mmCIF file of C-alpha atoms in Angstrom:
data_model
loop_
_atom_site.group_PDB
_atom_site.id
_atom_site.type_symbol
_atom_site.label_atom_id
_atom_site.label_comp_id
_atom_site.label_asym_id
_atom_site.label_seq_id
_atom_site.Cartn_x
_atom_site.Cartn_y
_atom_site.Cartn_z
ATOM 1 C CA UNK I 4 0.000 0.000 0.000
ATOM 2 C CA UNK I 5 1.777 3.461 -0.841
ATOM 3 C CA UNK I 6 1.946 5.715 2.099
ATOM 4 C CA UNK I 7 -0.333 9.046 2.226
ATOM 5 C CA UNK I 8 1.287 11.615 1.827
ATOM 6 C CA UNK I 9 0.965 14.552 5.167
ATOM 7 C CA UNK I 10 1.834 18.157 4.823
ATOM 8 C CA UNK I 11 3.436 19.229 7.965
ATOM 9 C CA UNK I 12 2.779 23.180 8.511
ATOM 10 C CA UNK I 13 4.475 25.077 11.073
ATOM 11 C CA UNK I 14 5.478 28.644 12.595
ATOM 12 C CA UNK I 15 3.485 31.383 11.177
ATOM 13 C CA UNK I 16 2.518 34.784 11.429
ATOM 14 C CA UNK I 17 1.349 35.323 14.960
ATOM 15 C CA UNK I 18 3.606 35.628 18.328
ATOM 16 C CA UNK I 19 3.511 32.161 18.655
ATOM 17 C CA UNK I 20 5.571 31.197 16.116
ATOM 18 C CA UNK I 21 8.736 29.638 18.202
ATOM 19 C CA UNK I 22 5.976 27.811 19.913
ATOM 20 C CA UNK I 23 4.731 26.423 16.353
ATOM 21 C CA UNK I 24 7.840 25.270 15.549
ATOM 22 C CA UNK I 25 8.861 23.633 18.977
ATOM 23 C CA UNK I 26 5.697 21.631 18.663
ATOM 24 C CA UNK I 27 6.113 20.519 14.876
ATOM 25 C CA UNK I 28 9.183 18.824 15.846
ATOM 26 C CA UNK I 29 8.230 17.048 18.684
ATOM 27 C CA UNK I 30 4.674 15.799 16.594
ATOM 28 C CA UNK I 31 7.248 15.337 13.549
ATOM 29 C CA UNK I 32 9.453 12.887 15.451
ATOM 30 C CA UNK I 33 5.996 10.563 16.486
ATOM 31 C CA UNK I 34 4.364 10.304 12.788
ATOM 32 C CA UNK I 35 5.000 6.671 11.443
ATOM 33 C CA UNK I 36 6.996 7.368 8.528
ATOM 34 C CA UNK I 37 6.283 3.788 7.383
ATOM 35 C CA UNK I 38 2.928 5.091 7.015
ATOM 36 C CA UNK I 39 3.246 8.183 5.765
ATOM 37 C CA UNK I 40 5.642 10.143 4.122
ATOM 38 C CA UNK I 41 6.090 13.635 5.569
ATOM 39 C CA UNK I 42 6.432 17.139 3.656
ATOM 40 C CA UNK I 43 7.597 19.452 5.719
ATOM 41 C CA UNK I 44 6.066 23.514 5.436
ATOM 42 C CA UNK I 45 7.263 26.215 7.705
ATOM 43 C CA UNK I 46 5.906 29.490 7.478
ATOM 44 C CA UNK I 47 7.811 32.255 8.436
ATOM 45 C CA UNK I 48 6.513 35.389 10.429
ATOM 46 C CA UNK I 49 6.034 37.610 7.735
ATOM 47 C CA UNK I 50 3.863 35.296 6.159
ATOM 48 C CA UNK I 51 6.590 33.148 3.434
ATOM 49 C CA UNK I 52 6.270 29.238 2.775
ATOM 50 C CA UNK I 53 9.452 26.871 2.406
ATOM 51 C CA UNK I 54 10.248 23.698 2.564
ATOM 52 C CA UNK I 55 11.779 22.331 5.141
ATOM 53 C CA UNK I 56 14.275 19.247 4.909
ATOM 54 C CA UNK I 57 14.450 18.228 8.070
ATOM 55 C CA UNK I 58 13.212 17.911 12.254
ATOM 56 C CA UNK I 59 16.681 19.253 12.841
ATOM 57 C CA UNK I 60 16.296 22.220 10.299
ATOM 58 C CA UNK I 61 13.232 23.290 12.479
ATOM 59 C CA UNK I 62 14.788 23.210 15.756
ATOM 60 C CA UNK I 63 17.745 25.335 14.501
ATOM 61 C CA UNK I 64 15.623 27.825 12.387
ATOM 62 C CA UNK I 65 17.642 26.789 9.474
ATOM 63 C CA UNK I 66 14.863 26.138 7.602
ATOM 64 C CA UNK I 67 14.386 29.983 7.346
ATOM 65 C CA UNK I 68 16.953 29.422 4.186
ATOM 66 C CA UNK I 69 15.218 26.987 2.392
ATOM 67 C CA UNK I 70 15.576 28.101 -1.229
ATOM 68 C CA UNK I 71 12.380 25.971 -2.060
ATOM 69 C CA UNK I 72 8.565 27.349 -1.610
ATOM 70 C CA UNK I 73 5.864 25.344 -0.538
ATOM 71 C CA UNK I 74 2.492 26.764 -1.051
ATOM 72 C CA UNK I 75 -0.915 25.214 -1.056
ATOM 73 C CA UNK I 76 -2.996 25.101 -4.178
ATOM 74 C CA UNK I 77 -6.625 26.204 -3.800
ATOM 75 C CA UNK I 78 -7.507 24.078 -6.799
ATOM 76 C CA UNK I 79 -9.554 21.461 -5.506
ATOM 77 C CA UNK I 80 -8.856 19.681 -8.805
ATOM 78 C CA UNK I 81 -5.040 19.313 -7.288
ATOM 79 C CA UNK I 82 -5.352 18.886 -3.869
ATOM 80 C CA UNK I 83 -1.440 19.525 -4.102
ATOM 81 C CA UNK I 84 1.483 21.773 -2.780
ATOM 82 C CA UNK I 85 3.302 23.757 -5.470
ATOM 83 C CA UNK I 86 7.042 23.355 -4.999
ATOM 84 C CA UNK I 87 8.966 25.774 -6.583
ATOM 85 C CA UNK I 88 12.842 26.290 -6.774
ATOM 86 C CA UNK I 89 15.025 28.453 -8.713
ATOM 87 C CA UNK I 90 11.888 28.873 -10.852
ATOM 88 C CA UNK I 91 11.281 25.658 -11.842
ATOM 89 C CA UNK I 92 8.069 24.896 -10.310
ATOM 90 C CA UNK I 93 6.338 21.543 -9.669
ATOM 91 C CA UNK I 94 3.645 20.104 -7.725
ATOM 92 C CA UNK I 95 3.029 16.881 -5.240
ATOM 93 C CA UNK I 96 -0.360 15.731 -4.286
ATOM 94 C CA UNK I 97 -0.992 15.794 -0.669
ATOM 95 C CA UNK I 98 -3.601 13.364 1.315
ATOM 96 C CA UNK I 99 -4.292 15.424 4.353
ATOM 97 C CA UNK I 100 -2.665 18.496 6.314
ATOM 98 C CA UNK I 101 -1.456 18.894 9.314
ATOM 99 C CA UNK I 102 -1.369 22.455 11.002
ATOM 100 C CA UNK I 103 1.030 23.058 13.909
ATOM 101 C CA UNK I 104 -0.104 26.510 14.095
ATOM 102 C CA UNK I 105 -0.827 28.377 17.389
ATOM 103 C CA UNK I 106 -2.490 31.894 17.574
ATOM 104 C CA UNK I 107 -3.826 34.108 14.479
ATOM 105 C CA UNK I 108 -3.379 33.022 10.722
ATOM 106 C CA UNK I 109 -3.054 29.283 11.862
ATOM 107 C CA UNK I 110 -5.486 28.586 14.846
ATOM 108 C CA UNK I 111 -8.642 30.757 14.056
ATOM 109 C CA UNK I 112 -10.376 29.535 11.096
ATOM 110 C CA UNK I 113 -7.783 31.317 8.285
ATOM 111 C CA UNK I 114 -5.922 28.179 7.172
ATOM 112 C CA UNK I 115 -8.848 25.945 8.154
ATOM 113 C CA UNK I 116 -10.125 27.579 5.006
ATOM 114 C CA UNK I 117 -7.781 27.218 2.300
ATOM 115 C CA UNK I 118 -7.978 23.705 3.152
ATOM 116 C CA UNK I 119 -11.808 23.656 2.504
ATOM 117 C CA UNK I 120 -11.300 25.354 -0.498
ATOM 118 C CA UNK I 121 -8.807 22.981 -1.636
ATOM 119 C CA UNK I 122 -10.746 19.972 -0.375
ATOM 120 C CA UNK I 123 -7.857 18.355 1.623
ATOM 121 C CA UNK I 124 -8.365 16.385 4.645
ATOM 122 C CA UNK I 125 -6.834 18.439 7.975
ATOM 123 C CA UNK I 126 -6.175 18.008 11.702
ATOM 124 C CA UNK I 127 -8.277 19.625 14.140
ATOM 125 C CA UNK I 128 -11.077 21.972 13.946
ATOM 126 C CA UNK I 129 -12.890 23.000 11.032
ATOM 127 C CA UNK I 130 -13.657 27.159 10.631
ATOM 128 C CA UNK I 131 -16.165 28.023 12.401
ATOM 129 C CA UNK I 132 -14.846 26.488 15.551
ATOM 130 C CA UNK I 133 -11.551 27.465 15.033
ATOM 131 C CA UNK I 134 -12.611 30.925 14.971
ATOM 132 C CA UNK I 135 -14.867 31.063 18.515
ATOM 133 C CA UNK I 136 -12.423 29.342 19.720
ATOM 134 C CA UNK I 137 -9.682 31.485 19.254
ATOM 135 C CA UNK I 138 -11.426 34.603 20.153
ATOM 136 C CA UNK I 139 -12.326 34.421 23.775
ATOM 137 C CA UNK I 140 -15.123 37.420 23.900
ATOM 138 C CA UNK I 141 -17.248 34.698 21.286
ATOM 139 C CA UNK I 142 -16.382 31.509 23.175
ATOM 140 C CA UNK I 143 -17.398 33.333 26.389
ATOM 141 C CA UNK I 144 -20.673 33.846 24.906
ATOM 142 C CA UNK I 145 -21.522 30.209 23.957
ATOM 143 C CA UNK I 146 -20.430 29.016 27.257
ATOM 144 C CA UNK I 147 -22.773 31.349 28.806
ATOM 145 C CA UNK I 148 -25.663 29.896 26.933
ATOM 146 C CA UNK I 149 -24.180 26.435 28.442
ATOM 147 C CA UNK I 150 -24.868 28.019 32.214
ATOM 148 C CA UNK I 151 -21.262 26.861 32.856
ATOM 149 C CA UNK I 152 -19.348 29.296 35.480
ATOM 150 C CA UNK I 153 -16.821 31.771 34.203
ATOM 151 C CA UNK I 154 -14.921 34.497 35.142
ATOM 152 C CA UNK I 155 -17.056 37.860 34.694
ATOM 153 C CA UNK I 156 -15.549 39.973 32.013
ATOM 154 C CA UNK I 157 -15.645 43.469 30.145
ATOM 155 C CA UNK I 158 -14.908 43.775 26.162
ATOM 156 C CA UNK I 159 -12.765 46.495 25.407
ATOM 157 C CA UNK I 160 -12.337 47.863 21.651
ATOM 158 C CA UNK I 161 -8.964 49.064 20.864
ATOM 159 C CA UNK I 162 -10.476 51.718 19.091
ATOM 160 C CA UNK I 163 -12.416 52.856 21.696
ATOM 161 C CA UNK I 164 -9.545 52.557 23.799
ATOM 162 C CA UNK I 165 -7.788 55.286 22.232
ATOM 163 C CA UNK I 166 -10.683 57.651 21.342
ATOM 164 C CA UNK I 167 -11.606 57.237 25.195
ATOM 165 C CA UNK I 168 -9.354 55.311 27.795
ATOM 166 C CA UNK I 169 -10.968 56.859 30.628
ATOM 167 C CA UNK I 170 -14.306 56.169 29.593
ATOM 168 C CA UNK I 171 -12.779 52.294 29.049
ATOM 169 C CA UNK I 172 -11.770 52.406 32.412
ATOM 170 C CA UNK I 173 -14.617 53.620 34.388
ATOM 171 C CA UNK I 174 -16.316 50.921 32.338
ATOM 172 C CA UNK I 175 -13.508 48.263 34.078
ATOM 173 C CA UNK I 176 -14.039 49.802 37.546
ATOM 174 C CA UNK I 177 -17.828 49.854 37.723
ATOM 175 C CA UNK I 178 -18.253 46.282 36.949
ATOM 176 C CA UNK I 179 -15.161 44.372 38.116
ATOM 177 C CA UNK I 180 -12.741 44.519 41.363
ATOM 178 C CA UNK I 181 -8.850 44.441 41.372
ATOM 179 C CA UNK I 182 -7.265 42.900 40.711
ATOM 180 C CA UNK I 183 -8.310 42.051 36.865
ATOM 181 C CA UNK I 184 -6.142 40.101 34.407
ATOM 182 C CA UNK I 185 -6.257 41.875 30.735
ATOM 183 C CA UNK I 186 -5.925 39.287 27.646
ATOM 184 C CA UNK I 187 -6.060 40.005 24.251
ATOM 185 C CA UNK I 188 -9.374 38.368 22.598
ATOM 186 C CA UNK I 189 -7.336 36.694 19.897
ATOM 187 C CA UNK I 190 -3.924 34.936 21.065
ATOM 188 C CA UNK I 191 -2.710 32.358 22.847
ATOM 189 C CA UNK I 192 0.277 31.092 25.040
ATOM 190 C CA UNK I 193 -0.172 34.322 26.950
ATOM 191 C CA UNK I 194 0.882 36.510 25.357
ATOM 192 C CA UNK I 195 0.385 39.948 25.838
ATOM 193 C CA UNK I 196 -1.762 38.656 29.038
ATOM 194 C CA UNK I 197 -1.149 41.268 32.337
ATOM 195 C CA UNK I 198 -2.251 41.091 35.536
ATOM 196 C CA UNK I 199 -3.514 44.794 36.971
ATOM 197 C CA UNK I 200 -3.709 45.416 41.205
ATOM 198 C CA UNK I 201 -4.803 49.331 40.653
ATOM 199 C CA UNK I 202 -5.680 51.571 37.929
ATOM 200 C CA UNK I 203 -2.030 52.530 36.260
ATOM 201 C CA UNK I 204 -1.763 49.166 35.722
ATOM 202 C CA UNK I 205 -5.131 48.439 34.044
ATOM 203 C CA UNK I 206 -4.020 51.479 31.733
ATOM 204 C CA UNK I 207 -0.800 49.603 31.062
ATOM 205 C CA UNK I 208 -2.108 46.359 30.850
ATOM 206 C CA UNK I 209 -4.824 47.498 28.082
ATOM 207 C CA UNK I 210 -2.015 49.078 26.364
ATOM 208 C CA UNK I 211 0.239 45.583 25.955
ATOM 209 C CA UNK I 212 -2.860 43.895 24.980
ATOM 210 C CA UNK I 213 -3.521 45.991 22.116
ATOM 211 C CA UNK I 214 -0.159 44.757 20.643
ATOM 212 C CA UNK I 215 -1.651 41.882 19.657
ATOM 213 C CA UNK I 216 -5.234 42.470 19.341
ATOM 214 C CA UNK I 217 -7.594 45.072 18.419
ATOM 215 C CA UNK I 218 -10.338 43.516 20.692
ATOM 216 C CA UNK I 219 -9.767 42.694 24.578
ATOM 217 C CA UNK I 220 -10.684 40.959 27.645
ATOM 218 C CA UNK I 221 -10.542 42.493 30.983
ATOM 219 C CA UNK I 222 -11.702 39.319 33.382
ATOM 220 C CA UNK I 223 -11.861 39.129 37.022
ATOM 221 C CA UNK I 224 -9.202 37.100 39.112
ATOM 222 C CA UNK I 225 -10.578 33.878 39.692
ATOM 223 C CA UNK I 226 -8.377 32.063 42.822
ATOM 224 C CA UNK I 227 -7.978 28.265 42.892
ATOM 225 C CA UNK I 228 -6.412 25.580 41.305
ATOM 226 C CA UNK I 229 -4.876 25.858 36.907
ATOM 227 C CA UNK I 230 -6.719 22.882 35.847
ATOM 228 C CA UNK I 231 -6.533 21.813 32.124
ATOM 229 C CA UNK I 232 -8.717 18.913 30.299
ATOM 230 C CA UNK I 233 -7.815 17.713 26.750
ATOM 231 C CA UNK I 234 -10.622 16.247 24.547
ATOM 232 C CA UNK I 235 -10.363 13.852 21.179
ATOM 233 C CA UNK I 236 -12.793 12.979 18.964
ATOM 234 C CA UNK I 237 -15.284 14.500 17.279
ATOM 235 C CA UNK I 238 -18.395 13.808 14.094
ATOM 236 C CA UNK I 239 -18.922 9.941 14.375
ATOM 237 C CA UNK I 240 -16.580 9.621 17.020
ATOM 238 C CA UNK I 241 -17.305 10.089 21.011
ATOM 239 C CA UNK I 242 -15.796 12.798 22.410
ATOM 240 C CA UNK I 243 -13.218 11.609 24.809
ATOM 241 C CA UNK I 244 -12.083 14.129 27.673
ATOM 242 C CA UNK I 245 -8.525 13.001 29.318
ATOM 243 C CA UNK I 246 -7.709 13.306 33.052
ATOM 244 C CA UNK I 247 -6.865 16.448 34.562
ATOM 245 C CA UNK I 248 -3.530 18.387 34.905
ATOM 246 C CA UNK I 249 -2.575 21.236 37.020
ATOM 247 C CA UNK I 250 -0.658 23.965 36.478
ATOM 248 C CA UNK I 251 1.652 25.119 38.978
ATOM 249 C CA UNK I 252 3.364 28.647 37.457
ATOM 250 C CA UNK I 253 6.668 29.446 38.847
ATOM 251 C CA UNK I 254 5.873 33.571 39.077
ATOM 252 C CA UNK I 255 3.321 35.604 39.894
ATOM 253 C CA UNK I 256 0.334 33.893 36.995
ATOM 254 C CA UNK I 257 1.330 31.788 33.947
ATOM 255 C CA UNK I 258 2.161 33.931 31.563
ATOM 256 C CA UNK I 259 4.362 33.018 28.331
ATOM 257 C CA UNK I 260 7.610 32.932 29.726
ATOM 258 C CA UNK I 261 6.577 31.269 32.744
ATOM 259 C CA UNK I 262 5.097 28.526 30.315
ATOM 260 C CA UNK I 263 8.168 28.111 28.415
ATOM 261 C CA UNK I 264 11.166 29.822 29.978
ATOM 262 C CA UNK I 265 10.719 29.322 33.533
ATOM 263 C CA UNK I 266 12.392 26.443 34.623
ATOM 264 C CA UNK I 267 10.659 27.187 38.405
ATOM 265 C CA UNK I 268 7.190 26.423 36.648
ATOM 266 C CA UNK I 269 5.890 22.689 36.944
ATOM 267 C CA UNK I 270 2.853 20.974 35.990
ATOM 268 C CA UNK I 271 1.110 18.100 38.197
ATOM 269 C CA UNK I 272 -1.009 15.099 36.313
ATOM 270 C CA UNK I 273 -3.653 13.805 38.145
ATOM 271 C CA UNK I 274 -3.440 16.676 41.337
ATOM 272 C CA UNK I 275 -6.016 15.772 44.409
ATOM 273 C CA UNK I 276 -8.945 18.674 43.959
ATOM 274 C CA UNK I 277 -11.457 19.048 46.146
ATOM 275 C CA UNK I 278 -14.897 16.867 45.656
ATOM 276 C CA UNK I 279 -16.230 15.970 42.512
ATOM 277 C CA UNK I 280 -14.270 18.721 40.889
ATOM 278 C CA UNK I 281 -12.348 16.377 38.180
ATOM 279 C CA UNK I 282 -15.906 14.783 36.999
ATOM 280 C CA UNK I 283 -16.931 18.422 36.493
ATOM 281 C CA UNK I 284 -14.096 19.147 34.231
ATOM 282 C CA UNK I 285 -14.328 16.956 32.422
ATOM 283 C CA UNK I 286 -18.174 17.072 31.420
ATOM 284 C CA UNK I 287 -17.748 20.391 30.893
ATOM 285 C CA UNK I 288 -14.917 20.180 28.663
ATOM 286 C CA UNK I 289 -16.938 17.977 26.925
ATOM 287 C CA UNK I 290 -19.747 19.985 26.661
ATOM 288 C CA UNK I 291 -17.803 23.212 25.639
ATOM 289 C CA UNK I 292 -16.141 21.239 22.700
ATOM 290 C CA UNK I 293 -19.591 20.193 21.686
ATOM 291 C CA UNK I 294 -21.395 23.459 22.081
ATOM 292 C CA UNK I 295 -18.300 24.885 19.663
ATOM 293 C CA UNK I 296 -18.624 22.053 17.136
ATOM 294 C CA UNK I 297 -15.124 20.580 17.634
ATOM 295 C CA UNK I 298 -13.184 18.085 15.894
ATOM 296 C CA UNK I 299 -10.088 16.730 16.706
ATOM 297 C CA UNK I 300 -8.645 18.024 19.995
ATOM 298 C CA UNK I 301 -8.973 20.586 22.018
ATOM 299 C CA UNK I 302 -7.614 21.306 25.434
ATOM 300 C CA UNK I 303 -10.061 23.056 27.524
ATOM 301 C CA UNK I 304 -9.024 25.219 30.966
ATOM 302 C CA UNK I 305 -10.343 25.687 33.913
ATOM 303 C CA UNK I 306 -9.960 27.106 37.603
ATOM 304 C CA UNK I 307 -11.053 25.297 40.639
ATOM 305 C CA UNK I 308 -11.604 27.037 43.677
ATOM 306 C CA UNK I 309 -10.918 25.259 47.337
ATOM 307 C CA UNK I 310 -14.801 24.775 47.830
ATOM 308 C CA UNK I 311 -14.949 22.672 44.659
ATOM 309 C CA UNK I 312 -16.301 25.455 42.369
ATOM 310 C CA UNK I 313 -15.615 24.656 38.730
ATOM 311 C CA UNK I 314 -14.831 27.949 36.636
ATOM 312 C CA UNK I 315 -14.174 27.945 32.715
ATOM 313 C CA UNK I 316 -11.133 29.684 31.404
ATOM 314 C CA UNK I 317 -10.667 29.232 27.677
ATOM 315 C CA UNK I 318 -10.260 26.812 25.034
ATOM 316 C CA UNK I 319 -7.533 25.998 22.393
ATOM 317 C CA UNK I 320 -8.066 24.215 19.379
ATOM 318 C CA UNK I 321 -4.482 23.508 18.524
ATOM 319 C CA UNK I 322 -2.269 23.092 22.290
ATOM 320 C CA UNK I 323 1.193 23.051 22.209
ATOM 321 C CA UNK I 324 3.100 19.655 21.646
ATOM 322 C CA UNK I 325 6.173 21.456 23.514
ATOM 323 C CA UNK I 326 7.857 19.011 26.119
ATOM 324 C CA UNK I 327 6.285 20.195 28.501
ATOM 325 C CA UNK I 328 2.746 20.846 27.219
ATOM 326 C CA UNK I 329 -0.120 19.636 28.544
ATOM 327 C CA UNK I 330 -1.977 17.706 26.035
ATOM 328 C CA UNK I 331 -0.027 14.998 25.436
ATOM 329 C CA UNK I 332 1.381 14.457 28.860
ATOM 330 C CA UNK I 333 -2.700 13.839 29.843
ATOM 331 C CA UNK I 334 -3.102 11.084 27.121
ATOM 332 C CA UNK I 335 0.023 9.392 28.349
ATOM 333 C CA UNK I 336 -1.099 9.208 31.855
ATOM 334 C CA UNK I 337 -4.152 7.575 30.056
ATOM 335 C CA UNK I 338 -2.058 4.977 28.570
ATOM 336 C CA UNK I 339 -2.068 6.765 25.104
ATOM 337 C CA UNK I 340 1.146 7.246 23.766
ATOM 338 C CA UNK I 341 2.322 10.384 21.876
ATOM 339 C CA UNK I 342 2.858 8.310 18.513
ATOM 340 C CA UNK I 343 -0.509 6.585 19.199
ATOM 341 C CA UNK I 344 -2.417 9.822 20.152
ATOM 342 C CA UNK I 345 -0.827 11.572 16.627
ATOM 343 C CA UNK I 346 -1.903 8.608 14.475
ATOM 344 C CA UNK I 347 -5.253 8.844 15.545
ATOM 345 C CA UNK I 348 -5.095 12.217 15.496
ATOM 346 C CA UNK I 349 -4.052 11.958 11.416
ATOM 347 C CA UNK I 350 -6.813 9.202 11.400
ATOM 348 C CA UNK I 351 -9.378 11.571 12.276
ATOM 349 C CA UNK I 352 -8.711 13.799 9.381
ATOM 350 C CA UNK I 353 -8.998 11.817 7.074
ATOM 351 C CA UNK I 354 -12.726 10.272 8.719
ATOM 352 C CA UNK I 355 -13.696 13.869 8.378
ATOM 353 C CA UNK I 356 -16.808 13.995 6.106
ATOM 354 C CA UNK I 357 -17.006 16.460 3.589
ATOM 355 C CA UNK I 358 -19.252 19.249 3.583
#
């Protein structure tokens, strides 16, 4: 049987490109290449597409001088990646795709979309879920109609931001108490998340969030336990929800450097919460994934206060395969193995029924 051919996209336009690519080569290293053979696309973060040769080439960033582009063909009729070099251009058919992309331009619905147009089988979330999920003001919304708990919250504009900040902040003040975290709606890992005790720092913190986003979140601080849930499945297929992990952030909340940088910052599978606190996760992680129309995986966060209160966070439609991510460390304490959990990860792309 020849093997099925699976583009491999990584890095990207948003912050979380380094992310992207730490991922790709750990979920690189666990595809069966007996199975499949691998084509390797790294995007770089002003938005170019090469070919990369190799796991190695990732991790070093030498990839970045590729002298081959890899683009996707819309065609439908080609379902193929046009490989061009020196400019001499050719094309190879691909069965599905596979896109390592956190944040903007690779986790909310953009790519999801080319591959609809061009017909080819992907992994993870089609558009419309991709989207809520990656912008937190619309997935708060759909949980609400759940009657899950969640952190109260205020929208802030960017653009009304800077017509009006004192009018933004009264707004803040009048609904929620410090301290507030400030997130921007779109992005992930953390980034440009701030944590604000007083007003100067609300200012400040609304400021770094509109870095990344013209549309924010200003939540309340919810205190308990970082829980996260990961889900698989999706269309035909059950939606499975994975134990729970906790996150234990070695500074003041987990923001992206404490995620990735701080060696102080740990993460517990399987942590003792208070009552039937882990059997609420996990419903509700189910639930959410439902309500959003997800396929694939998702992992799904949560707080848990000490009296056993389960509070919804957010959700991410494409979590980090890092070495210390989450997501895969829960399947493995479920006796799913990261080359197991990838395959049927691949396997679920290609079940995926066509529109």
């Amino acid at each position: 049987m020849a093997k099925k051919r699976i583009a491999v996209l990584f890095g990207g336009q948003s912050s979380e490109h380094i992310v992207s690519c730490m991922s790709a080569a750990n979920v690189i290293e666990q595809i069966d290449t007996l199975r499949y053979e691998l084509l390797l696309i790294g995007i770089t973060e002003d938005g170019h597409w090469l070919k990369a040769d190799s796991v190695e080439d990732i991790r070093s960033g030498a990839w970045k001088d590729s002298a081959t582009e890899a683009v996707i063909s819309p065609d439908a009729t080609k379902k193929s990646v046009i490989l061009t070099e020196e400019g001499n251009s050719y094309q190879l058919e691909i069965d599905v795709a596979f896109p390592i992309l956190h944040g903007p331009y690779g986790e909310d619905g953009t790519i999801q979309g080319l591959f609809e147009l061009a017909q080819i089988p992907y992994v993870g979330c089609n558009v419309l879920s991709s989207a809520i999920c990656m912008d937190k003001l619309y997935t708060k919304i759909i949980v609400d109609s759940l009657g899950i708990c969640q952190a109260d919250y205020v929208p802030v504009m960017v653009w009304r931001m800077r017509k009006d900040m004192d009018a933004v902040v009264r707004q803040v003040e009048e609904r929620l108490s410090y301290p507030v975290f400030i997130k921007p709606a779109n992005a992930g890992s953390s980034r440009g998340v701030t944590k604000a005790e007083n007003r100067q720092q609300l200012v400040e913190g609304l400021k770094e969030a509109a870095r990344f986003d013209g549309k924010i979140l200003v939540e309340e601080a919810v205190a308990g336990h970082e829980i996260e849930c990961a889900v698989l499945g999706g269309g035909e297929k059950p939606v499975m929800s994975s134990g729970v992990g906790e996150i234990l952030a070695g500074a003041e909340f987990y923001d992206f450097d404490a995620k990735y940088f701080n060696e102080e910052s740990r993460t517990v599978i399987g942590p003792d919460l208070p009552g039937d606190s882990v059997m609420e996760v996990k419903k509700a992680a189910e639930r959410i994934f439902n309500a959003v129309d997800g396929y694939g995986l998702a992992r799904v966060d949560f707080f848990v206060k000490e009296d056993g209160q389960v509070v919804f966070n957010e959700i991410n439609t494409m979590p980090g395969f890092t070495a210390i991510s989450m997501y895969p460390l829960l399947w493995e304490a479920m006796g799913l193995s990261k080359r197991l959990l990838i395959d049927k990860l691949i396997l679920l792309a290609l079940e995926r029924k066509p529109r």
